[in-house]
């Protein structure tokens, strides 16, 4: 896992770059406008905008798509409608068919992650890919699958693997987006007005605490004191304190070690 | 990318194992029953079943959850309801808060993938984790986030990153499931009655084709024949032919080389 200790800056990608590299999403005979709208939203979440419909059951445009799209108008407004799957994929050089069932065909089968890597590799060579999604209830026909270069299966709970259409689009788009995203897998967020403590500040805290514990008689018996000190330093070191937290902690030590000095007259 | 050339066998996991290792999903003040149902479906897709609700707006059980759950009754029937987030997470040893916004708090921030790895690592030590999801419109309160050990942000299109509740649960559950899934990232599916051709069968095909091309005068001039043969072998080798396809191909060669022998009387 990559880990950094400061807030990452995610470079704003140019929209034109997103449009050029992104795969097309082809819905074959989608039935519900609501699902088309939810697909548009999931696509834009992942930076995808090229949505193509093959013979949508209720025609296009479909007003039921608007509310579920939650503002993804740029996708809905750019939708293109085709009579056949063959027409819809004519300009693409690599097509992946999503299927939940095993097909009796000899084709490469990808997970979403492997498909995303393949699509990224192709787009780096200037080739445009597309992903076919079938009808809500029955999926793609074998004829559509046979037009494709590869099959995509999402590994999920084998006892309950049926995904809603937009969720399937989301998982594929998510994997595609992750491969272009530069967010570190884990980092430490921090308040704007502070920063991670440096080693000098930590050492100052440790010294302060150990002097206070020494005076309080805590580091006893003396032959055990070095191990006790090491354990305390490990424990505090693990907390990843900020500079501000070091100051707070030193205030706590001072208050505990000398209670009356910190009381206001009214207490 | 791992690639194998046969259909993978996914070992059926014992349900009890899934239940034991899986993180809890905690929805804080969810508003719509439909969303709770969709969350249940997304959870079961990913092998998650421990769903906890903190003060659901319309109480529980909620009949609006049933249809969107699409059969995920095992999740709905096991729902537990709590008055406070503190109560809901009392038995968990590690809690991750999903947030779309940056929070002014000093906490580790994970992607879904890093969070999944952390949860898997904890469960291998017998510790149970949970993931908090906030209200549909406004997300988690800072008080809930401060109860958590870490923050989860999903890297998505920064210009359009708002996810529906169930989609956010799906992405986190999906990453968790992938880490325990043994499906290779890419493999070649094949029809049951066949298998990949072995090298002897391929060599037989190459020899057959090259003899036919030799007789047809295709391998000309003779000094270029070796390079032509190599190119043809490369091209056919790349196709990853099955044993059955080799036989079909040899039939095609025979038919082309000797058309009349293959015509039925009526043609």
Coordinates of C-alpha atoms in Angstrom, one line a residue:
Chain A
X1 CA 0.0 0.0 0.0
X2 CA 1.3 3.4 -0.9
X3 CA 1.0 5.7 2.0
X4 CA 1.8 9.4 2.3
X5 CA 1.4 11.7 5.3
X6 CA -0.1 14.7 3.6
X7 CA -3.3 15.5 1.8
X8 CA -2.8 14.5 -1.9
X9 CA -3.4 16.9 -4.7
X10 CA -5.4 15.3 -7.4
X11 CA -4.5 17.0 -10.7
X12 CA -7.6 18.2 -12.5
X13 CA -7.8 16.2 -15.7
X14 CA -8.8 18.0 -18.8
X15 CA -12.3 17.0 -19.9
X16 CA -11.1 16.5 -23.5
X17 CA -8.6 13.9 -22.2
X18 CA -11.3 12.1 -20.3
X19 CA -13.6 12.0 -23.4
X20 CA -10.9 10.8 -25.7
X21 CA -9.6 7.9 -23.6
X22 CA -12.8 6.7 -22.1
X23 CA -14.6 3.6 -23.4
X24 CA -18.1 3.8 -24.8
X25 CA -21.0 2.3 -22.8
X26 CA -23.4 0.4 -25.1
X27 CA -26.8 -0.6 -23.6
X28 CA -28.5 -3.2 -25.7
X29 CA -32.3 -3.0 -25.6
X30 CA -32.5 -1.3 -22.2
X31 CA -36.1 -1.4 -20.9
X32 CA -36.5 1.2 -18.2
X33 CA -35.7 4.9 -18.6
X34 CA -34.9 5.0 -14.8
X35 CA -32.1 2.5 -15.4
X36 CA -30.7 4.6 -18.3
X37 CA -30.7 7.6 -16.0
X38 CA -28.9 5.7 -13.3
X39 CA -26.4 4.4 -15.8
X40 CA -25.7 8.0 -16.9
X41 CA -25.1 9.0 -13.3
X42 CA -22.7 6.1 -12.6
X43 CA -20.9 6.8 -15.9
X44 CA -20.3 10.4 -15.1
X45 CA -19.1 9.4 -11.5
X46 CA -16.4 7.6 -13.3
X47 CA -15.6 10.2 -16.0
X48 CA -17.4 8.3 -18.8
X49 CA -19.7 10.2 -21.2
X50 CA -20.1 8.2 -24.4
X51 CA -23.5 6.4 -23.9
X52 CA -25.0 4.5 -26.8
X53 CA -28.4 2.8 -26.9
X54 CA -29.4 -0.1 -29.1
X55 CA -33.2 -0.1 -29.6
X56 CA -34.3 1.2 -26.2
X57 CA -37.7 -0.3 -25.5
X58 CA -39.5 3.0 -24.8
X59 CA -37.6 5.0 -27.4
X60 CA -35.4 8.0 -26.8
X61 CA -35.4 10.6 -25.2
X62 CA -37.2 9.1 -22.2
X63 CA -38.3 11.6 -19.5
X64 CA -38.0 8.8 -16.8
X65 CA -34.2 9.0 -17.2
X66 CA -33.9 12.5 -16.0
X67 CA -34.4 12.4 -12.3
X68 CA -32.3 9.2 -11.7
X69 CA -29.4 10.8 -13.7
X70 CA -29.1 13.3 -10.8
X71 CA -27.6 16.0 -13.0
X72 CA -25.6 13.9 -15.4
X73 CA -27.1 15.8 -18.3
X74 CA -23.8 15.9 -20.3
X75 CA -24.3 12.1 -20.6
X76 CA -28.0 12.1 -21.4
X77 CA -27.7 14.9 -23.9
X78 CA -24.9 13.1 -25.8
X79 CA -26.8 9.7 -26.1
X80 CA -26.8 8.1 -29.5
X81 CA -29.4 5.6 -30.6
X82 CA -28.7 2.7 -33.0
X83 CA -30.9 0.0 -34.7
X84 CA -28.4 -2.8 -34.2
X85 CA -25.4 -3.6 -32.0
X86 CA -23.3 -3.9 -35.1
X87 CA -24.0 -0.3 -35.9
X88 CA -23.4 0.9 -32.3
X89 CA -19.9 -0.6 -32.2
X90 CA -18.8 0.1 -35.8
X91 CA -16.2 2.7 -34.8
X92 CA -14.7 0.8 -31.9
X93 CA -11.6 -1.4 -32.1
X94 CA -12.2 -3.5 -29.1
X95 CA -15.5 -4.6 -27.5
X96 CA -16.1 -6.3 -24.2
X97 CA -19.5 -8.0 -23.5
X98 CA -20.6 -8.1 -19.8
X99 CA -22.3 -11.4 -18.9
X100 CA -23.4 -12.9 -15.7
X101 CA -23.7 -16.4 -17.1
X102 CA -20.9 -18.6 -18.5
X103 CA -21.1 -18.6 -22.3
X104 CA -20.2 -21.6 -24.4
X105 CA -17.8 -19.5 -26.4
X106 CA -14.0 -19.4 -26.8
X107 CA -13.1 -15.8 -25.7
X108 CA -10.9 -14.2 -23.2
X109 CA -12.8 -13.6 -19.9
X110 CA -11.9 -10.5 -17.9
X111 CA -12.6 -9.3 -14.4
X112 CA -13.5 -5.5 -14.4
X113 CA -10.0 -4.8 -13.2
X114 CA -8.4 -6.7 -16.1
X115 CA -10.8 -5.2 -18.6
X116 CA -9.9 -1.7 -17.3
X117 CA -6.2 -2.5 -17.8
X118 CA -6.9 -3.7 -21.3
X119 CA -8.9 -0.6 -22.2
X120 CA -6.3 1.7 -20.8
X121 CA -3.6 -0.1 -22.8
X122 CA -5.6 0.2 -26.0
X123 CA -6.4 3.9 -25.5
X124 CA -2.7 4.6 -25.0
X125 CA -2.3 3.3 -28.6
X126 CA -5.2 5.5 -29.8
X127 CA -7.7 2.7 -30.0
X128 CA -11.2 3.1 -28.7
X129 CA -13.0 0.4 -26.7
X130 CA -16.6 -0.2 -25.8
X131 CA -18.5 -2.2 -23.2
X132 CA -21.8 -3.9 -24.0
X133 CA -24.5 -4.3 -21.3
X134 CA -27.5 -6.4 -22.0
X135 CA -31.2 -6.1 -21.1
X136 CA -32.1 -5.9 -17.4
X137 CA -33.7 -9.3 -17.1
X138 CA -32.0 -11.5 -19.7
X139 CA -28.6 -9.9 -20.4
X140 CA -27.0 -10.1 -23.8
X141 CA -27.9 -12.4 -26.6
X142 CA -25.2 -14.8 -27.8
X143 CA -25.2 -12.9 -31.1
X144 CA -24.1 -9.8 -29.3
X145 CA -21.5 -11.7 -27.3
X146 CA -20.1 -13.2 -30.5
X147 CA -19.5 -9.6 -31.9
X148 CA -17.3 -8.9 -28.9
X149 CA -13.6 -9.5 -28.4
X150 CA -13.8 -10.5 -24.8
X151 CA -16.3 -11.3 -22.0
X152 CA -16.4 -9.5 -18.7
X153 CA -17.6 -11.3 -15.6
X154 CA -17.8 -9.5 -12.2
X155 CA -16.6 -11.8 -9.4
X156 CA -19.3 -11.6 -6.8
X157 CA -21.1 -13.8 -4.2
X158 CA -21.8 -16.9 -6.4
X159 CA -25.0 -17.4 -4.4
X160 CA -26.4 -13.9 -5.2
X161 CA -24.6 -12.4 -8.1
X162 CA -27.3 -10.6 -10.0
X163 CA -26.4 -6.9 -10.3
X164 CA -28.7 -4.0 -11.2
X165 CA -27.7 -2.5 -14.6
X166 CA -26.3 0.7 -13.3
X167 CA -24.4 -1.1 -10.6
X168 CA -22.7 -3.2 -13.2
X169 CA -21.8 -0.1 -15.2
X170 CA -20.5 1.5 -12.0
X171 CA -18.1 -1.3 -11.1
X172 CA -16.6 -1.4 -14.6
X173 CA -16.4 2.4 -14.8
X174 CA -14.9 2.5 -11.2
X175 CA -12.1 0.1 -12.2
X176 CA -11.4 2.2 -15.3
X177 CA -11.3 5.4 -13.3
X178 CA -9.0 3.9 -10.6
X179 CA -6.3 3.1 -13.2
X180 CA -6.1 6.8 -14.1
X181 CA -6.4 8.2 -10.6
X182 CA -3.5 9.4 -8.6
X183 CA -5.0 9.4 -5.2
X184 CA -2.7 7.3 -2.9
X185 CA -4.4 4.3 -1.4
X186 CA -4.0 5.6 2.1
X187 CA -2.9 8.9 3.5
X188 CA -3.3 10.9 6.7
X189 CA -5.6 13.8 6.5
X190 CA -4.8 16.8 8.7
X191 CA -6.3 20.0 9.7
X192 CA -5.1 23.0 7.7
X193 CA -3.6 24.9 10.6
X194 CA -1.3 22.0 11.6
X195 CA 1.2 19.5 10.3
X196 CA 2.8 16.2 11.4
X197 CA 5.1 16.7 14.4
X198 CA 8.8 16.5 13.6
X199 CA 11.2 14.3 15.5
X200 CA 12.5 17.2 17.6
X201 CA 9.0 18.0 18.8
X202 CA 8.3 14.4 19.6
X203 CA 11.6 14.1 21.5
X204 CA 10.6 17.2 23.5
X205 CA 7.3 15.6 24.4
X206 CA 9.0 12.3 25.4
X207 CA 11.5 14.1 27.6
X208 CA 8.8 16.2 29.2
X209 CA 6.6 13.2 30.0
X210 CA 9.5 11.1 31.3
X211 CA 10.7 13.8 33.6
X212 CA 7.2 14.2 34.9
X213 CA 6.8 10.4 35.4
X214 CA 10.2 10.3 37.1
X215 CA 9.2 12.9 39.6
X216 CA 5.9 11.2 40.1
X217 CA 7.7 8.0 41.0
X218 CA 6.1 6.1 38.1
X219 CA 9.4 4.8 36.6
X220 CA 10.0 2.3 39.3
X221 CA 11.9 0.1 40.0
X222 CA 14.8 1.9 38.3
X223 CA 16.1 -1.2 36.5
X224 CA 12.7 -1.4 34.6
X225 CA 12.7 2.3 33.7
X226 CA 14.4 2.0 30.3
X227 CA 11.9 -0.7 29.1
X228 CA 9.0 1.4 30.4
X229 CA 10.3 4.4 28.6
X230 CA 10.7 2.5 25.3
X231 CA 7.1 1.2 25.6
X232 CA 5.7 4.7 26.2
X233 CA 7.7 6.1 23.2
X234 CA 6.5 3.3 21.0
X235 CA 2.9 3.9 22.0
X236 CA 3.0 7.6 21.5
X237 CA 5.0 7.3 18.3
X238 CA 2.4 5.0 16.8
X239 CA -0.3 7.7 17.2
X240 CA 1.2 9.9 14.4
X241 CA 0.8 13.1 16.4
X242 CA 0.6 16.5 14.8
X243 CA 2.6 19.5 16.0
X244 CA -0.6 20.8 17.6
X245 CA -1.4 17.5 19.3
X246 CA 2.1 17.5 20.8
X247 CA 1.5 20.9 22.3
X248 CA -1.9 19.7 23.6
X249 CA -0.3 16.7 25.1
X250 CA 2.4 18.7 26.8
X251 CA -0.3 20.9 28.3
X252 CA -2.0 17.7 29.7
X253 CA 1.2 16.6 31.3
X254 CA 1.8 19.9 32.8
X255 CA -1.8 20.1 34.1
X256 CA -1.6 16.5 35.6
X257 CA 1.8 17.1 37.1
X258 CA 0.9 20.4 38.7
X259 CA -2.9 20.6 39.1
X260 CA -3.2 23.8 41.1
X261 CA -1.2 25.9 38.7
X262 CA -3.9 25.3 36.1
X263 CA -7.0 26.0 38.1
X264 CA -8.8 29.2 37.6
X265 CA -9.7 31.0 40.9
X266 CA -13.4 30.2 40.6
X267 CA -12.9 26.4 40.4
Chain B
X1 CA -2.1 -9.8 -15.0
X2 CA -2.6 -13.5 -14.1
X3 CA -3.9 -15.4 -17.0
X4 CA -4.9 -19.1 -17.2
X5 CA -6.3 -20.9 -20.2
X6 CA -9.0 -22.9 -18.6
X7 CA -12.2 -22.1 -16.7
X8 CA -11.4 -21.4 -13.1
X9 CA -13.1 -23.3 -10.4
X10 CA -14.2 -20.9 -7.7
X11 CA -14.2 -22.8 -4.4
X12 CA -17.6 -22.4 -2.7
X13 CA -17.0 -20.6 0.5
X14 CA -18.8 -21.7 3.6
X15 CA -21.4 -19.2 4.6
X16 CA -20.3 -19.3 8.2
X17 CA -16.8 -18.1 7.0
X18 CA -18.3 -15.2 5.1
X19 CA -20.4 -14.2 8.1
X20 CA -17.5 -14.3 10.5
X21 CA -15.0 -12.3 8.4
X22 CA -17.3 -9.8 6.8
X23 CA -17.4 -6.2 8.1
X24 CA -20.7 -4.8 9.4
X25 CA -22.4 -2.1 7.4
X26 CA -23.9 0.7 9.6
X27 CA -26.3 3.1 8.0
X28 CA -26.7 6.2 10.1
X29 CA -30.2 7.8 9.9
X30 CA -31.1 6.4 6.5
X31 CA -34.1 8.1 5.1
X32 CA -35.6 5.9 2.4
X33 CA -36.7 2.3 2.7
X34 CA -35.8 1.8 -1.0
X35 CA -32.2 2.7 -0.3
X36 CA -32.0 0.3 2.6
X37 CA -33.3 -2.4 0.3
X38 CA -30.8 -1.6 -2.4
X39 CA -28.0 -1.6 0.2
X40 CA -29.1 -5.0 1.3
X41 CA -28.9 -6.3 -2.3
X42 CA -25.5 -4.7 -2.9
X43 CA -24.3 -6.2 0.4
X44 CA -25.4 -9.7 -0.4
X45 CA -23.8 -9.4 -3.9
X46 CA -20.5 -9.0 -2.0
X47 CA -21.1 -11.6 0.6
X48 CA -21.9 -9.1 3.4
X49 CA -24.9 -9.7 5.7
X50 CA -24.5 -7.7 8.9
X51 CA -26.6 -4.6 8.4
X52 CA -27.2 -2.2 11.3
X53 CA -29.4 0.9 11.2
X54 CA -29.0 3.9 13.5
X55 CA -32.4 5.7 13.9
X56 CA -33.9 5.0 10.5
X57 CA -36.2 7.9 9.6
X58 CA -39.3 5.8 8.9
X59 CA -38.6 3.1 11.5
X60 CA -38.0 -0.6 10.9
X61 CA -39.1 -2.9 9.4
X62 CA -40.0 -0.8 6.3
X63 CA -42.0 -2.4 3.5
X64 CA -40.4 -0.1 0.9
X65 CA -37.1 -2.0 1.4
X66 CA -38.4 -5.3 0.2
X67 CA -38.7 -5.0 -3.6
X68 CA -35.4 -3.2 -4.1
X69 CA -33.6 -5.9 -2.0
X70 CA -34.4 -8.3 -4.9
X71 CA -34.3 -11.3 -2.7
X72 CA -31.7 -10.4 -0.2
X73 CA -34.0 -11.4 2.6
X74 CA -31.2 -12.9 4.6
X75 CA -29.8 -9.3 5.0
X76 CA -33.2 -7.6 5.7
X77 CA -34.2 -10.2 8.2
X78 CA -31.0 -9.8 10.2
X79 CA -31.1 -6.0 10.4
X80 CA -30.5 -4.6 13.9
X81 CA -31.6 -1.1 14.9
X82 CA -29.8 1.1 17.3
X83 CA -30.5 4.5 19.0
X84 CA -27.0 5.8 18.6
X85 CA -24.0 5.2 16.4
X86 CA -22.0 4.5 19.6
X87 CA -24.4 1.6 20.4
X88 CA -24.2 0.3 16.8
X89 CA -20.4 0.0 16.8
X90 CA -19.9 -1.1 20.4
X91 CA -18.7 -4.7 19.5
X92 CA -16.5 -3.6 16.6
X93 CA -12.7 -3.1 17.0
X94 CA -12.2 -0.9 13.9
X95 CA -14.6 1.5 12.3
X96 CA -14.3 3.3 9.0
X97 CA -16.4 6.3 8.1
X98 CA -17.3 6.9 4.5
X99 CA -17.3 10.6 3.6
X100 CA -17.4 12.5 0.3
X101 CA -16.1 15.7 1.8
X102 CA -12.7 16.4 3.2
X103 CA -12.9 16.5 7.0
X104 CA -10.8 18.7 9.1
X105 CA -9.7 15.8 11.3
X106 CA -6.4 14.0 11.7
X107 CA -7.2 10.4 10.6
X108 CA -6.0 7.9 8.1
X109 CA -7.9 8.2 4.8
X110 CA -8.4 5.1 2.8
X111 CA -9.5 4.3 -0.7
X112 CA -12.0 1.4 -0.8
X113 CA -9.2 -0.9 -1.9
X114 CA -7.0 0.1 1.0
X115 CA -9.9 -0.1 3.4
X116 CA -10.7 -3.6 2.2
X117 CA -7.1 -4.7 2.8
X118 CA -7.2 -3.2 6.3
X119 CA -10.4 -5.0 7.1
X120 CA -9.1 -8.3 5.8
X121 CA -5.9 -7.9 7.8
X122 CA -7.9 -7.3 10.9
X123 CA -10.3 -10.2 10.4
X124 CA -7.3 -12.5 10.0
X125 CA -6.5 -11.5 13.6
X126 CA -10.1 -12.2 14.7
X127 CA -11.0 -8.5 14.9
X128 CA -14.3 -7.3 13.5
X129 CA -14.6 -4.1 11.5
X130 CA -17.5 -1.9 10.4
X131 CA -18.2 0.8 7.9
X132 CA -20.4 3.8 8.6
X133 CA -22.5 5.4 5.8
X134 CA -24.3 8.7 6.4
X135 CA -27.7 10.0 5.5
X136 CA -28.4 10.2 1.8
X137 CA -28.3 14.0 1.4
X138 CA -25.8 15.2 4.0
X139 CA -23.6 12.2 4.9
X140 CA -22.1 11.6 8.3
X141 CA -22.0 14.2 11.1
X142 CA -18.5 15.0 12.4
X143 CA -19.5 13.4 15.7
X144 CA -19.9 10.1 13.9
X145 CA -16.6 10.5 12.0
X146 CA -14.8 11.2 15.2
X147 CA -15.9 7.8 16.6
X148 CA -14.2 6.2 13.7
X149 CA -10.6 5.0 13.3
X150 CA -10.3 6.0 9.7
X151 CA -12.0 7.8 6.8
X152 CA -12.9 6.2 3.5
X153 CA -13.1 8.4 0.3
X154 CA -14.0 6.9 -3.1
X155 CA -11.8 8.3 -5.8
X156 CA -14.2 9.4 -8.5
X157 CA -14.7 12.1 -11.1
X158 CA -14.0 15.2 -8.9
X159 CA -16.5 17.2 -11.0
X160 CA -19.3 14.7 -10.3
X161 CA -18.5 12.5 -7.3
X162 CA -21.9 12.2 -5.5
X163 CA -22.8 8.5 -5.2
X164 CA -26.1 6.9 -4.4
X165 CA -26.0 5.2 -0.9
X166 CA -26.2 1.7 -2.3
X167 CA -23.6 2.4 -4.9
X168 CA -21.2 3.5 -2.3
X169 CA -21.9 0.3 -0.3
X170 CA -21.4 -1.7 -3.4
X171 CA -18.0 -0.3 -4.2
X172 CA -16.7 -0.9 -0.7
X173 CA -18.2 -4.4 -0.6
X174 CA -16.9 -5.1 -4.1
X175 CA -13.3 -4.3 -3.0
X176 CA -13.7 -6.4 0.1
X177 CA -15.0 -9.4 -1.9
X178 CA -12.2 -9.1 -4.5
X179 CA -9.6 -9.6 -1.9
X180 CA -11.0 -13.0 -1.0
X181 CA -11.9 -14.1 -4.5
X182 CA -9.8 -16.5 -6.4
X183 CA -11.0 -15.8 -9.9
X184 CA -8.0 -15.1 -12.1
X185 CA -8.1 -11.6 -13.6
X186 CA -8.3 -13.0 -17.1
X187 CA -8.8 -16.5 -18.5
X188 CA -10.0 -18.1 -21.7
X189 CA -13.4 -19.5 -21.5
X190 CA -14.0 -22.6 -23.6
X191 CA -16.8 -24.8 -24.7
X192 CA -17.3 -27.8 -22.5
X193 CA -16.8 -30.4 -25.3
X194 CA -13.4 -29.0 -26.3
X195 CA -10.1 -27.9 -24.9
X196 CA -7.1 -25.8 -26.0
X197 CA -5.2 -27.5 -28.8
X198 CA -1.9 -29.0 -27.9
X199 CA 1.3 -28.3 -29.7
X200 CA 1.1 -31.6 -31.7
X201 CA -2.3 -30.6 -33.1
X202 CA -1.1 -27.2 -34.0
X203 CA 1.9 -28.5 -35.7
X204 CA -0.3 -30.9 -37.7
X205 CA -2.4 -27.9 -38.8
X206 CA 0.6 -25.9 -39.8
X207 CA 2.1 -28.8 -41.8
X208 CA -1.3 -29.3 -43.5
X209 CA -1.7 -25.7 -44.4
X210 CA 1.9 -25.3 -45.6
X211 CA 1.7 -28.3 -47.8
X212 CA -1.5 -27.0 -49.3
X213 CA 0.0 -23.6 -49.8
X214 CA 3.1 -25.1 -51.4
X215 CA 1.0 -27.1 -53.9
X216 CA -1.1 -23.9 -54.6
X217 CA 2.1 -22.0 -55.5
X218 CA 1.5 -19.5 -52.6
X219 CA 4.9 -19.9 -51.0
X220 CA 6.7 -18.1 -53.8
X221 CA 9.5 -17.1 -54.4
X222 CA 11.1 -20.0 -52.6
X223 CA 13.7 -17.8 -50.7
X224 CA 10.8 -16.0 -49.0
X225 CA 8.9 -19.1 -48.0
X226 CA 10.5 -19.6 -44.6
X227 CA 9.6 -16.1 -43.5
X228 CA 6.1 -16.5 -44.9
X229 CA 5.7 -19.7 -43.0
X230 CA 6.8 -18.1 -39.8
X231 CA 4.4 -15.3 -40.2
X232 CA 1.5 -17.7 -40.8
X233 CA 2.4 -19.8 -37.7
X234 CA 2.6 -16.6 -35.6
X235 CA -0.7 -15.5 -36.8
X236 CA -2.5 -18.8 -36.1
X237 CA -0.6 -19.3 -32.9
X238 CA -2.0 -16.0 -31.5
X239 CA -5.6 -17.2 -32.0
X240 CA -5.3 -19.6 -29.2
X241 CA -7.2 -22.3 -31.1
X242 CA -9.0 -25.2 -29.5
X243 CA -8.7 -28.8 -30.5
X244 CA -12.1 -28.5 -32.2
X245 CA -11.1 -25.3 -34.1
X246 CA -8.0 -27.0 -35.4
X247 CA -10.2 -29.7 -36.8
X248 CA -12.5 -27.2 -38.3
X249 CA -9.6 -25.3 -39.8
X250 CA -8.1 -28.4 -41.4
X251 CA -11.5 -29.0 -42.9
X252 CA -11.5 -25.5 -44.4
X253 CA -8.0 -26.1 -45.8
X254 CA -9.1 -29.4 -47.4
X255 CA -12.2 -27.9 -48.8
X256 CA -10.4 -24.9 -50.3
X257 CA -7.6 -27.1 -51.7
X258 CA -10.0 -29.6 -53.3
X259 CA -13.3 -28.0 -53.8
X260 CA -15.2 -30.7 -55.7
X261 CA -14.4 -33.4 -53.2
X262 CA -16.5 -31.5 -50.6
X263 CA -19.5 -30.6 -52.8
X264 CA -22.7 -32.5 -52.2
X265 CA -24.4 -33.8 -55.4
X266 CA -27.1 -31.2 -55.3
X267 CA -24.8 -28.1 -55.2

